[in-house]
């Protein structure tokens, strides 16, 4: 299992007229989390794209439990439980400063060959960094 | 069953460096669809909020099948299959100009009393317009 | 002079916790206006980009006079007063349903050769459609 | 003169199909800069709003010199040269990791009494923190 935490601060323009973060932004926070994870692992998304692989989103879901407001520091926790083959599945939690889970969801990414625009397999470079950061059993 | 279609054009800033609409924007398109539906039904969200009820998102999911690009006209189709009690569930499809489904998902909204900030039931005004626009069996 | 009007409806997620449209979105509305203009003129931005010319923004300003709220229908008015050579300058006004100007600004775009990534001149196709839609004196 | 620097990382969804940050996002980066500044000064925007003063944007401009791409770390530099009375003017620069200025602009904010919704003066709490952080002559 790979687990990575990062923090971000809720931005003013991310709130809506209910006074809280608009729900669509958590989908973006999920992305911020996994992008920081890959960067921290030494394999930023830009490099994967330069290696000729794009990672389009196959599906995403998000469950909202508590609102968050402007200026709050949120913790984004990404977890990979299975070694990717044709899909990379990332469980993502969003915690507030008290450690309370305010939203969570699952993001499934695919792999596309940039040149042929056809589905491909998880690039070896990504498998490698996932295995390097595996802190528990991984499927 | 209530069914409502609306159209929108993909905006330039909604694309990302893959050259296609960023996946988070479909969550926003879903919202555009249901907001136009309520407006067309004579009960715009602003009025529901003024009546003292907010409709926070409980959960959302989205499955992505095909990309869409800048300038494309998308059709957003919202379907309500069950009369809401404490939850309003809206199936949402996004079709391209050829009628092909490019994304779909389910949005579940709750009801919150604006004053007490506590969960409430579906306001009678909303139940009424749903029944008025019921074009088939509804649960 | 070329003048073009288009309409758009304020989206829920474009509001912020002040209950009004976040100021950054007017910059996006400006873009929606000019993109619809070019499309209506038969020369959509996608085609200009396919012809090998990108139009990066050189500068933009915006003056805010009145707020706008969710669901409002805004009218975006784009005006071109001078035939572009190395720059395309578009005055943009945003009016509410009462015809009152709520924001306005000037957008200056440049022309970049997609291949060389160097500044280029206004493509002939764009000059042509501007002249075709000239309804008054143009500099 | 008050000067404050903060950093942010360009997010994936902030890029557009040109492969660079969409121009509207710099307006948002400007806001991130000044909001971090006020927070660092011990007077976050949320507190100013709770004190009954909103700070709507009066005008903004932005000049774009170089593009920035996904993952880049940008430095946002906010400068206040004059003590605000009815307007707060913040010069804002965006520098890349090499210290090269890629965008800059001026943001002018007003002050509105939350209750009366009428223009008001700069709250004393804000004048105080500006004077406390004055590192040079201020007008």
Coordinates of C-alpha atoms in Angstrom, one line a residue:
Chain A
X1 CA 0.0 0.0 0.0
X2 CA 1.2 3.5 -0.9
X3 CA 0.0 6.4 1.1
X4 CA 0.8 10.1 0.6
X5 CA -0.4 13.2 2.4
X6 CA -0.3 16.8 1.2
X7 CA -1.8 20.0 2.4
X8 CA -3.6 22.9 0.6
X9 CA -5.4 26.0 1.7
X10 CA -8.9 26.7 0.5
X11 CA -8.9 29.6 -1.8
X12 CA -11.4 32.4 -1.8
X13 CA -12.7 31.9 -5.3
X14 CA -13.3 28.2 -4.5
X15 CA -16.2 29.1 -2.3
X16 CA -19.7 29.7 -3.6
X17 CA -22.8 31.6 -2.4
X18 CA -23.5 29.0 0.3
X19 CA -20.2 30.3 1.9
X20 CA -18.4 27.0 1.5
X21 CA -16.2 25.3 -1.0
X22 CA -18.1 24.4 -4.2
X23 CA -18.4 20.6 -4.4
X24 CA -16.7 20.4 -7.8
X25 CA -13.5 21.7 -6.3
X26 CA -12.9 18.5 -4.2
X27 CA -12.4 16.7 -7.5
X28 CA -9.7 19.2 -8.2
X29 CA -8.2 18.8 -4.7
X30 CA -8.1 15.0 -5.3
X31 CA -6.0 15.8 -8.4
X32 CA -3.7 18.2 -6.5
X33 CA -3.1 15.4 -4.0
X34 CA -2.1 12.7 -6.6
X35 CA 0.0 15.2 -8.6
X36 CA 2.0 16.2 -5.5
X37 CA 2.4 12.5 -4.7
X38 CA 3.9 11.7 -8.1
X39 CA 6.1 14.8 -7.8
X40 CA 7.3 13.7 -4.4
X41 CA 8.0 10.2 -5.7
X42 CA 10.3 11.8 -8.3
X43 CA 7.9 11.0 -11.2
X44 CA 5.9 14.2 -12.0
X45 CA 2.9 13.9 -14.3
X46 CA 4.8 16.1 -16.8
X47 CA 7.5 13.5 -17.1
X48 CA 4.9 10.7 -17.6
X49 CA 3.3 12.8 -20.3
X50 CA 6.8 13.3 -21.9
X51 CA 7.4 9.6 -21.8
X52 CA 4.4 9.3 -24.1
X53 CA 1.7 8.3 -21.6
X54 CA -1.4 10.3 -20.7
X55 CA -3.5 9.3 -17.7
X56 CA -7.1 10.2 -18.5
X57 CA -9.7 9.9 -15.7
X58 CA -11.9 6.8 -16.2
X59 CA -14.2 7.6 -13.3
X60 CA -14.4 9.6 -10.1
X61 CA -16.7 9.7 -7.1
X62 CA -16.9 11.9 -4.1
X63 CA -18.9 11.7 -0.9
X64 CA -19.3 15.0 1.0
X65 CA -19.6 14.9 4.8
X66 CA -18.8 18.3 6.1
X67 CA -18.3 21.7 4.4
X68 CA -15.0 23.6 4.4
X69 CA -14.5 27.3 4.2
X70 CA -12.1 29.9 2.8
X71 CA -8.7 29.8 4.4
X72 CA -9.0 26.3 5.9
X73 CA -6.0 24.1 5.6
X74 CA -7.0 20.7 4.2
X75 CA -5.1 17.5 4.2
X76 CA -5.4 15.4 1.1
X77 CA -4.6 11.7 1.6
X78 CA -4.0 9.5 -1.4
X79 CA -3.9 5.7 -1.1
X80 CA -3.0 3.2 -3.7
X81 CA -4.0 -0.3 -2.7
X82 CA -3.3 -2.3 -5.8
X83 CA -0.4 -2.3 -8.3
X84 CA -1.9 -0.8 -11.5
X85 CA -2.0 -2.8 -14.7
X86 CA -4.5 -1.0 -17.0
X87 CA -6.0 1.1 -14.3
X88 CA -4.6 3.2 -11.4
X89 CA -7.1 3.4 -8.6
X90 CA -6.5 6.1 -5.9
X91 CA -8.6 6.4 -2.8
X92 CA -8.6 10.0 -1.7
X93 CA -9.6 11.5 1.6
X94 CA -9.8 15.1 2.5
X95 CA -9.4 15.9 6.2
X96 CA -9.8 19.2 7.9
X97 CA -7.3 20.7 10.5
X98 CA -8.9 18.6 13.3
X99 CA -8.3 15.5 11.3
X100 CA -11.9 15.0 10.6
X101 CA -12.8 13.5 7.2
X102 CA -14.8 16.0 5.3
X103 CA -14.9 14.3 1.9
X104 CA -13.6 11.2 0.2
X105 CA -13.7 9.3 -3.0
X106 CA -12.1 7.0 -5.5
X107 CA -10.4 8.1 -8.7
X108 CA -9.7 5.6 -11.5
X109 CA -7.2 6.6 -14.1
X110 CA -6.4 4.8 -17.4
X111 CA -3.2 5.0 -19.5
X112 CA -3.2 6.2 -23.1
X113 CA -0.4 6.2 -25.5
X114 CA 0.1 9.8 -26.5
X115 CA 1.0 8.9 -30.1
X116 CA -1.6 6.3 -31.0
X117 CA -4.2 7.7 -28.6
X118 CA -4.9 4.1 -27.7
X119 CA -5.1 2.5 -24.2
X120 CA -1.8 1.2 -22.9
X121 CA -0.5 -0.4 -19.8
X122 CA 0.9 1.3 -16.7
X123 CA 4.4 2.6 -17.6
X124 CA 7.2 0.7 -15.9
X125 CA 8.5 4.0 -14.4
X126 CA 5.2 4.4 -12.5
X127 CA 5.1 0.8 -11.3
X128 CA 8.7 1.3 -10.1
X129 CA 7.9 4.3 -7.9
X130 CA 4.8 2.7 -6.5
X131 CA 6.7 -0.4 -5.5
X132 CA 9.5 1.8 -4.0
X133 CA 6.9 3.6 -1.8
X134 CA 5.0 0.6 -0.8
X135 CA 4.6 0.6 2.9
X136 CA 2.4 -2.4 3.4
X137 CA 0.9 -5.2 1.4
X138 CA -0.1 -4.3 -2.1
X139 CA -2.3 -6.4 -4.4
Chain B
X1 CA -40.0 10.0 -14.3
X2 CA -38.8 13.5 -14.9
X3 CA -36.4 14.1 -17.8
X4 CA -34.9 17.4 -18.9
X5 CA -32.4 18.3 -21.6
X6 CA -30.3 21.4 -21.9
X7 CA -27.3 22.4 -24.1
X8 CA -24.1 24.2 -23.4
X9 CA -21.0 25.0 -25.4
X10 CA -17.6 23.9 -24.1
X11 CA -15.6 27.0 -23.1
X12 CA -11.9 27.5 -23.9
X13 CA -10.8 27.8 -20.3
X14 CA -12.5 24.5 -19.5
X15 CA -9.9 22.6 -21.6
X16 CA -6.6 21.5 -20.1
X17 CA -3.2 20.7 -21.5
X18 CA -4.4 17.4 -22.9
X19 CA -6.5 19.5 -25.2
X20 CA -9.8 18.3 -23.9
X21 CA -12.3 19.4 -21.2
X22 CA -10.8 18.8 -17.7
X23 CA -12.7 16.1 -15.9
X24 CA -13.8 18.2 -13.0
X25 CA -15.9 20.4 -15.4
X26 CA -18.4 17.6 -16.1
X27 CA -19.4 17.9 -12.4
X28 CA -20.1 21.5 -13.1
X29 CA -22.0 20.7 -16.3
X30 CA -24.1 18.3 -14.3
X31 CA -25.0 21.3 -12.1
X32 CA -25.7 23.5 -15.1
X33 CA -28.1 20.9 -16.3
X34 CA -30.1 20.5 -13.1
X35 CA -30.1 24.3 -12.5
X36 CA -31.6 24.9 -15.9
X37 CA -34.1 22.2 -15.2
X38 CA -35.4 23.8 -12.0
X39 CA -35.5 27.2 -13.8
X40 CA -37.5 25.8 -16.7
X41 CA -39.8 24.2 -14.1
X42 CA -40.5 27.6 -12.6
X43 CA -38.6 26.9 -9.4
X44 CA -35.1 28.3 -9.7
X45 CA -32.5 27.3 -7.1
X46 CA -32.4 31.0 -6.0
X47 CA -36.1 30.7 -5.0
X48 CA -35.6 27.4 -3.1
X49 CA -32.7 29.1 -1.2
X50 CA -35.0 32.1 -0.5
X51 CA -37.6 29.7 0.8
X52 CA -35.0 28.7 3.4
X53 CA -33.8 25.5 1.9
X54 CA -30.2 24.8 0.7
X55 CA -29.5 21.7 -1.3
X56 CA -25.9 20.6 -0.6
X57 CA -24.4 17.8 -2.6
X58 CA -24.3 14.5 -0.7
X59 CA -22.4 12.6 -3.3
X60 CA -21.5 12.6 -7.0
X61 CA -19.9 10.2 -9.4
X62 CA -18.9 10.5 -13.0
X63 CA -17.8 8.0 -15.6
X64 CA -15.9 9.4 -18.5
X65 CA -16.2 7.6 -21.9
X66 CA -15.1 10.1 -24.5
X67 CA -13.3 13.4 -24.4
X68 CA -14.9 16.7 -25.6
X69 CA -13.2 19.7 -27.0
X70 CA -13.5 23.4 -27.1
X71 CA -16.5 24.7 -28.9
X72 CA -18.4 21.5 -28.9
X73 CA -22.1 21.7 -28.1
X74 CA -23.0 19.2 -25.3
X75 CA -26.4 18.0 -24.3
X76 CA -27.0 17.6 -20.6
X77 CA -29.8 15.2 -19.8
X78 CA -31.1 15.1 -16.2
X79 CA -33.4 12.3 -15.0
X80 CA -35.3 12.0 -11.8
X81 CA -36.6 8.5 -11.2
X82 CA -37.8 8.8 -7.6
X83 CA -39.8 11.4 -5.8
X84 CA -37.4 12.9 -3.3
X85 CA -38.0 12.7 0.5
X86 CA -34.7 13.4 2.2
X87 CA -32.6 13.0 -0.9
X88 CA -32.9 14.2 -4.5
X89 CA -31.2 11.8 -6.9
X90 CA -30.5 13.0 -10.4
X91 CA -29.0 10.8 -13.1
X92 CA -27.1 12.9 -15.5
X93 CA -25.9 12.1 -19.0
X94 CA -23.7 14.3 -21.2
X95 CA -24.1 13.7 -24.9
X96 CA -22.1 15.1 -27.8
X97 CA -23.6 16.6 -31.0
X98 CA -23.8 13.1 -32.5
X99 CA -25.9 12.0 -29.6
X100 CA -23.1 9.8 -28.2
X101 CA -22.8 9.6 -24.5
X102 CA -19.5 11.0 -23.4
X103 CA -20.0 11.1 -19.6
X104 CA -22.6 10.2 -17.1
X105 CA -23.1 10.1 -13.4
X106 CA -25.4 10.3 -10.5
X107 CA -25.8 13.3 -8.2
X108 CA -27.4 13.0 -4.8
X109 CA -28.5 16.2 -3.1
X110 CA -29.8 16.7 0.5
X111 CA -32.0 19.4 2.0
X112 CA -30.8 21.7 4.7
X113 CA -32.8 24.3 6.6
X114 CA -31.0 27.6 6.0
X115 CA -31.8 28.9 9.5
X116 CA -31.1 25.8 11.7
X117 CA -28.5 24.4 9.3
X118 CA -30.0 21.0 10.0
X119 CA -31.2 18.4 7.5
X120 CA -34.8 18.9 6.4
X121 CA -37.2 17.2 4.0
X122 CA -37.8 18.0 0.3
X123 CA -39.7 21.3 0.2
X124 CA -43.3 20.9 -1.0
X125 CA -42.7 23.4 -3.8
X126 CA -40.0 21.0 -5.3
X127 CA -42.2 17.9 -4.9
X128 CA -44.9 19.8 -6.7
X129 CA -42.9 20.7 -9.8
X130 CA -41.5 17.2 -10.0
X131 CA -44.9 15.7 -10.0
X132 CA -46.1 18.3 -12.6
X133 CA -43.3 17.3 -15.0
X134 CA -43.6 13.6 -14.4
X135 CA -43.7 11.9 -17.8
X136 CA -43.7 8.3 -16.7
X137 CA -43.9 6.2 -13.6
X138 CA -42.1 7.7 -10.6
X139 CA -41.2 5.8 -7.5
Chain C
X1 CA -16.0 49.1 -36.3
X2 CA -17.1 45.5 -35.5
X3 CA -19.6 44.9 -32.7
X4 CA -20.9 41.6 -31.5
X5 CA -23.3 40.7 -28.7
X6 CA -23.8 37.4 -27.0
X7 CA -25.6 36.2 -23.9
X8 CA -24.7 33.9 -21.1
X9 CA -26.2 32.9 -17.8
X10 CA -24.3 33.2 -14.5
X11 CA -23.5 29.7 -13.2
X12 CA -23.9 28.7 -9.6
X13 CA -20.2 27.8 -9.2
X14 CA -19.1 31.2 -10.5
X15 CA -20.4 32.9 -7.4
X16 CA -18.3 33.2 -4.2
X17 CA -19.0 33.6 -0.5
X18 CA -20.0 37.3 -1.1
X19 CA -23.0 35.9 -3.0
X20 CA -21.9 37.4 -6.3
X21 CA -19.9 36.4 -9.3
X22 CA -16.2 36.2 -8.4
X23 CA -14.3 39.0 -10.2
X24 CA -12.0 36.6 -12.1
X25 CA -15.0 35.2 -14.0
X26 CA -15.6 38.4 -15.9
X27 CA -12.2 37.8 -17.6
X28 CA -13.6 34.4 -18.7
X29 CA -16.9 36.0 -19.8
X30 CA -14.9 38.4 -22.0
X31 CA -13.3 35.3 -23.6
X32 CA -16.7 33.7 -24.1
X33 CA -17.8 36.8 -25.9
X34 CA -15.0 37.0 -28.3
X35 CA -15.0 33.3 -29.0
X36 CA -18.7 33.4 -29.8
X37 CA -18.0 36.4 -32.0
X38 CA -15.4 34.5 -34.0
X39 CA -17.6 31.5 -34.3
X40 CA -20.5 33.6 -35.5
X41 CA -18.2 35.2 -38.1
X42 CA -17.4 31.7 -39.4
X43 CA -13.8 31.7 -38.1
X44 CA -13.8 29.8 -34.8
X45 CA -10.7 30.0 -32.6
X46 CA -10.2 26.2 -33.2
X47 CA -9.8 26.9 -36.9
X48 CA -7.3 29.8 -36.3
X49 CA -5.3 27.4 -34.2
X50 CA -5.4 24.7 -36.9
X51 CA -4.2 27.4 -39.4
X52 CA -1.1 27.5 -37.2
X53 CA -1.7 30.7 -35.2
X54 CA -2.3 31.0 -31.5
X55 CA -3.7 34.1 -29.9
X56 CA -2.2 34.6 -26.5
X57 CA -3.4 37.4 -24.3
X58 CA -1.0 40.3 -24.0
X59 CA -3.0 42.2 -21.4
X60 CA -6.4 42.5 -20.0
X61 CA -8.1 45.0 -17.6
X62 CA -11.5 45.0 -16.0
X63 CA -13.5 47.6 -14.2
X64 CA -16.3 46.4 -11.9
X65 CA -19.3 48.6 -11.4
X66 CA -22.1 46.4 -10.2
X67 CA -22.3 42.8 -8.9
X68 CA -24.2 40.0 -10.7
X69 CA -25.7 37.0 -9.2
X70 CA -26.5 33.4 -10.0
X71 CA -29.0 32.9 -12.8
X72 CA -28.7 36.4 -14.2
X73 CA -28.5 36.6 -17.9
X74 CA -25.6 38.8 -19.0
X75 CA -25.0 40.4 -22.3
X76 CA -21.3 40.4 -23.5
X77 CA -20.6 43.1 -26.1
X78 CA -17.3 42.9 -28.0
X79 CA -16.1 45.8 -30.0
X80 CA -13.1 46.0 -32.4
X81 CA -12.2 49.5 -33.3
X82 CA -9.0 49.0 -35.2
X83 CA -7.9 46.5 -37.8
X84 CA -5.3 44.3 -36.1
X85 CA -1.8 44.1 -37.3
X86 CA 0.3 42.6 -34.6
X87 CA -2.3 43.1 -31.9
X88 CA -6.1 42.5 -31.7
X89 CA -7.7 44.9 -29.3
X90 CA -11.3 44.0 -28.1
X91 CA -13.2 46.4 -25.9
X92 CA -15.7 44.3 -23.9
X93 CA -18.7 45.3 -22.0
X94 CA -20.9 43.2 -19.7
X95 CA -24.5 44.4 -19.4
X96 CA -27.2 43.0 -17.1
X97 CA -30.8 42.3 -18.2
X98 CA -31.7 45.9 -17.7
X99 CA -29.0 47.0 -20.1
X100 CA -26.9 48.5 -17.3
X101 CA -23.2 48.1 -17.7
X102 CA -21.8 46.1 -14.8
X103 CA -18.3 45.5 -16.0
X104 CA -16.1 46.5 -18.9
X105 CA -12.5 46.1 -20.0
X106 CA -10.0 45.9 -22.8
X107 CA -8.4 42.7 -24.0
X108 CA -5.3 42.8 -26.1
X109 CA -4.3 39.6 -27.9
X110 CA -1.1 38.9 -29.9
X111 CA -0.5 36.3 -32.6
X112 CA 2.0 33.5 -32.3
X113 CA 3.1 31.1 -35.0
X114 CA 2.3 27.6 -33.5
X115 CA 5.4 26.0 -35.1
X116 CA 8.1 28.6 -34.4
X117 CA 6.4 29.9 -31.2
X118 CA 7.4 33.4 -32.4
X119 CA 5.2 36.5 -32.8
X120 CA 3.5 36.7 -36.1
X121 CA 1.0 39.0 -37.8
X122 CA -2.8 38.9 -37.8
X123 CA -3.7 36.0 -40.2
X124 CA -5.4 37.1 -43.4
X125 CA -8.5 35.0 -42.6
X126 CA -9.1 37.0 -39.4
X127 CA -8.5 40.4 -41.2
X128 CA -11.0 39.2 -43.8
X129 CA -13.9 38.4 -41.4
X130 CA -13.3 41.7 -39.4
X131 CA -13.6 43.7 -42.6
X132 CA -16.7 41.7 -43.6
X133 CA -18.4 42.6 -40.3
X134 CA -17.3 46.2 -40.2
X135 CA -20.4 48.3 -39.5
X136 CA -18.7 51.7 -39.2
X137 CA -15.4 53.3 -39.6
X138 CA -12.4 51.1 -38.6
X139 CA -8.9 52.5 -38.1
Chain D
X1 CA 5.8 50.5 1.5
X2 CA 4.5 47.0 2.3
X3 CA 5.9 44.0 0.3
X4 CA 4.9 40.4 0.7
X5 CA 5.9 37.3 -1.1
X6 CA 4.2 33.9 -1.3
X7 CA 4.6 30.9 -3.5
X8 CA 2.2 28.6 -5.2
X9 CA 2.4 25.7 -7.6
X10 CA 0.6 25.7 -10.9
X11 CA -2.2 23.2 -10.9
X12 CA -3.0 20.8 -13.8
X13 CA -6.5 22.1 -14.3
X14 CA -5.3 25.7 -14.5
X15 CA -3.7 24.9 -17.9
X16 CA -5.6 25.1 -21.1
X17 CA -5.3 23.5 -24.6
X18 CA -2.3 25.8 -25.4
X19 CA -0.5 23.8 -22.7
X20 CA 0.0 26.8 -20.4
X21 CA -1.8 28.5 -17.6
X22 CA -5.1 30.1 -18.7
X23 CA -4.8 33.9 -18.5
X24 CA -7.7 34.3 -16.1
X25 CA -5.9 32.3 -13.5
X26 CA -3.3 35.0 -12.9
X27 CA -6.2 37.2 -11.6
X28 CA -6.8 34.4 -9.1
X29 CA -3.1 34.0 -8.3
X30 CA -3.1 37.8 -7.5
X31 CA -5.9 37.1 -5.0
X32 CA -4.0 34.2 -3.5
X33 CA -1.1 36.5 -2.9
X34 CA -3.0 39.2 -1.1
X35 CA -5.0 36.8 0.9
X36 CA -1.8 35.1 2.1
X37 CA -0.4 38.5 2.9
X38 CA -3.3 39.5 5.1
X39 CA -3.3 36.1 6.8
X40 CA 0.5 36.4 7.5
X41 CA -0.2 39.9 8.9
X42 CA -2.6 38.4 11.4
X43 CA -5.7 39.9 9.7
X44 CA -7.2 37.3 7.4
X45 CA -9.9 38.4 5.0
X46 CA -12.4 36.2 6.9
X47 CA -11.8 38.4 10.0
X48 CA -12.2 41.6 8.0
X49 CA -15.5 40.2 6.7
X50 CA -16.6 39.3 10.2
X51 CA -15.8 42.9 11.3
X52 CA -18.5 43.9 8.8
X53 CA -16.4 45.0 5.9
X54 CA -16.2 43.4 2.4
X55 CA -13.5 44.3 0.0
X56 CA -15.0 44.1 -3.5
X57 CA -12.6 44.5 -6.5
X58 CA -12.9 47.9 -8.2
X59 CA -10.6 47.1 -11.0
X60 CA -7.8 44.8 -12.0
X61 CA -5.3 44.7 -14.9
X62 CA -2.8 42.1 -15.9
X63 CA 0.1 42.1 -18.4
X64 CA 1.3 38.8 -19.6
X65 CA 5.0 38.4 -20.5
X66 CA 5.8 34.7 -20.4
X67 CA 3.7 31.6 -20.1
X68 CA 3.9 29.2 -17.1
X69 CA 3.2 25.5 -17.1
X70 CA 1.8 22.8 -14.9
X71 CA 4.0 22.1 -11.8
X72 CA 5.9 25.4 -11.9
X73 CA 6.4 27.1 -8.6
X74 CA 5.4 30.8 -9.0
X75 CA 6.3 33.6 -6.6
X76 CA 3.5 36.1 -6.0
X77 CA 4.8 39.5 -4.9
X78 CA 2.3 42.0 -3.5
X79 CA 3.3 45.6 -2.9
X80 CA 1.2 48.3 -1.2
X81 CA 2.7 51.8 -1.9
X82 CA 0.0 54.0 -0.4
X83 CA -1.9 53.9 2.8
X84 CA -5.5 53.1 1.8
X85 CA -8.4 55.5 2.5
X86 CA -11.3 54.5 0.3
X87 CA -9.2 52.3 -2.0
X88 CA -6.6 49.7 -1.4
X89 CA -4.2 49.4 -4.3
X90 CA -2.0 46.3 -4.6
X91 CA 0.7 46.0 -7.2
X92 CA 1.2 42.3 -7.9
X93 CA 4.0 40.5 -9.7
X94 CA 4.2 36.9 -10.6
X95 CA 7.8 35.5 -10.9
X96 CA 8.9 32.1 -12.1
X97 CA 11.5 29.9 -10.4
X98 CA 14.3 31.9 -12.1
X99 CA 13.0 35.1 -10.7
X100 CA 11.8 36.3 -14.1
X101 CA 8.6 38.3 -14.1
X102 CA 6.0 36.5 -16.1
X103 CA 3.0 38.6 -15.3
X104 CA 2.1 41.7 -13.3
X105 CA -0.8 43.9 -12.7
X106 CA -2.6 46.3 -10.3
X107 CA -5.6 45.4 -8.2
X108 CA -7.8 48.1 -6.7
X109 CA -10.1 47.1 -3.9
X110 CA -12.9 49.1 -2.3
X111 CA -14.5 48.8 1.1
X112 CA -18.2 48.1 1.6
X113 CA -20.1 48.0 4.9
X114 CA -21.6 44.5 5.0
X115 CA -24.8 45.8 6.7
X116 CA -25.6 48.9 4.7
X117 CA -24.0 47.6 1.5
X118 CA -22.6 51.1 1.1
X119 CA -19.0 52.2 0.5
X120 CA -17.0 52.7 3.7
X121 CA -13.5 53.6 4.6
X122 CA -10.5 51.3 5.2
X123 CA -11.1 49.7 8.5
X124 CA -8.7 50.7 11.3
X125 CA -7.5 47.1 11.8
X126 CA -6.2 47.0 8.2
X127 CA -4.5 50.4 8.4
X128 CA -2.8 49.2 11.5
X129 CA -1.3 46.1 10.0
X130 CA -0.2 47.9 6.9
X131 CA 1.6 50.5 9.1
X132 CA 3.2 47.7 11.1
X133 CA 4.6 46.0 8.0
X134 CA 5.7 49.2 6.4
X135 CA 9.3 48.7 5.3
X136 CA 9.9 51.9 3.5
X137 CA 8.2 55.2 2.8
X138 CA 4.4 54.9 2.3
X139 CA 2.2 57.7 0.9

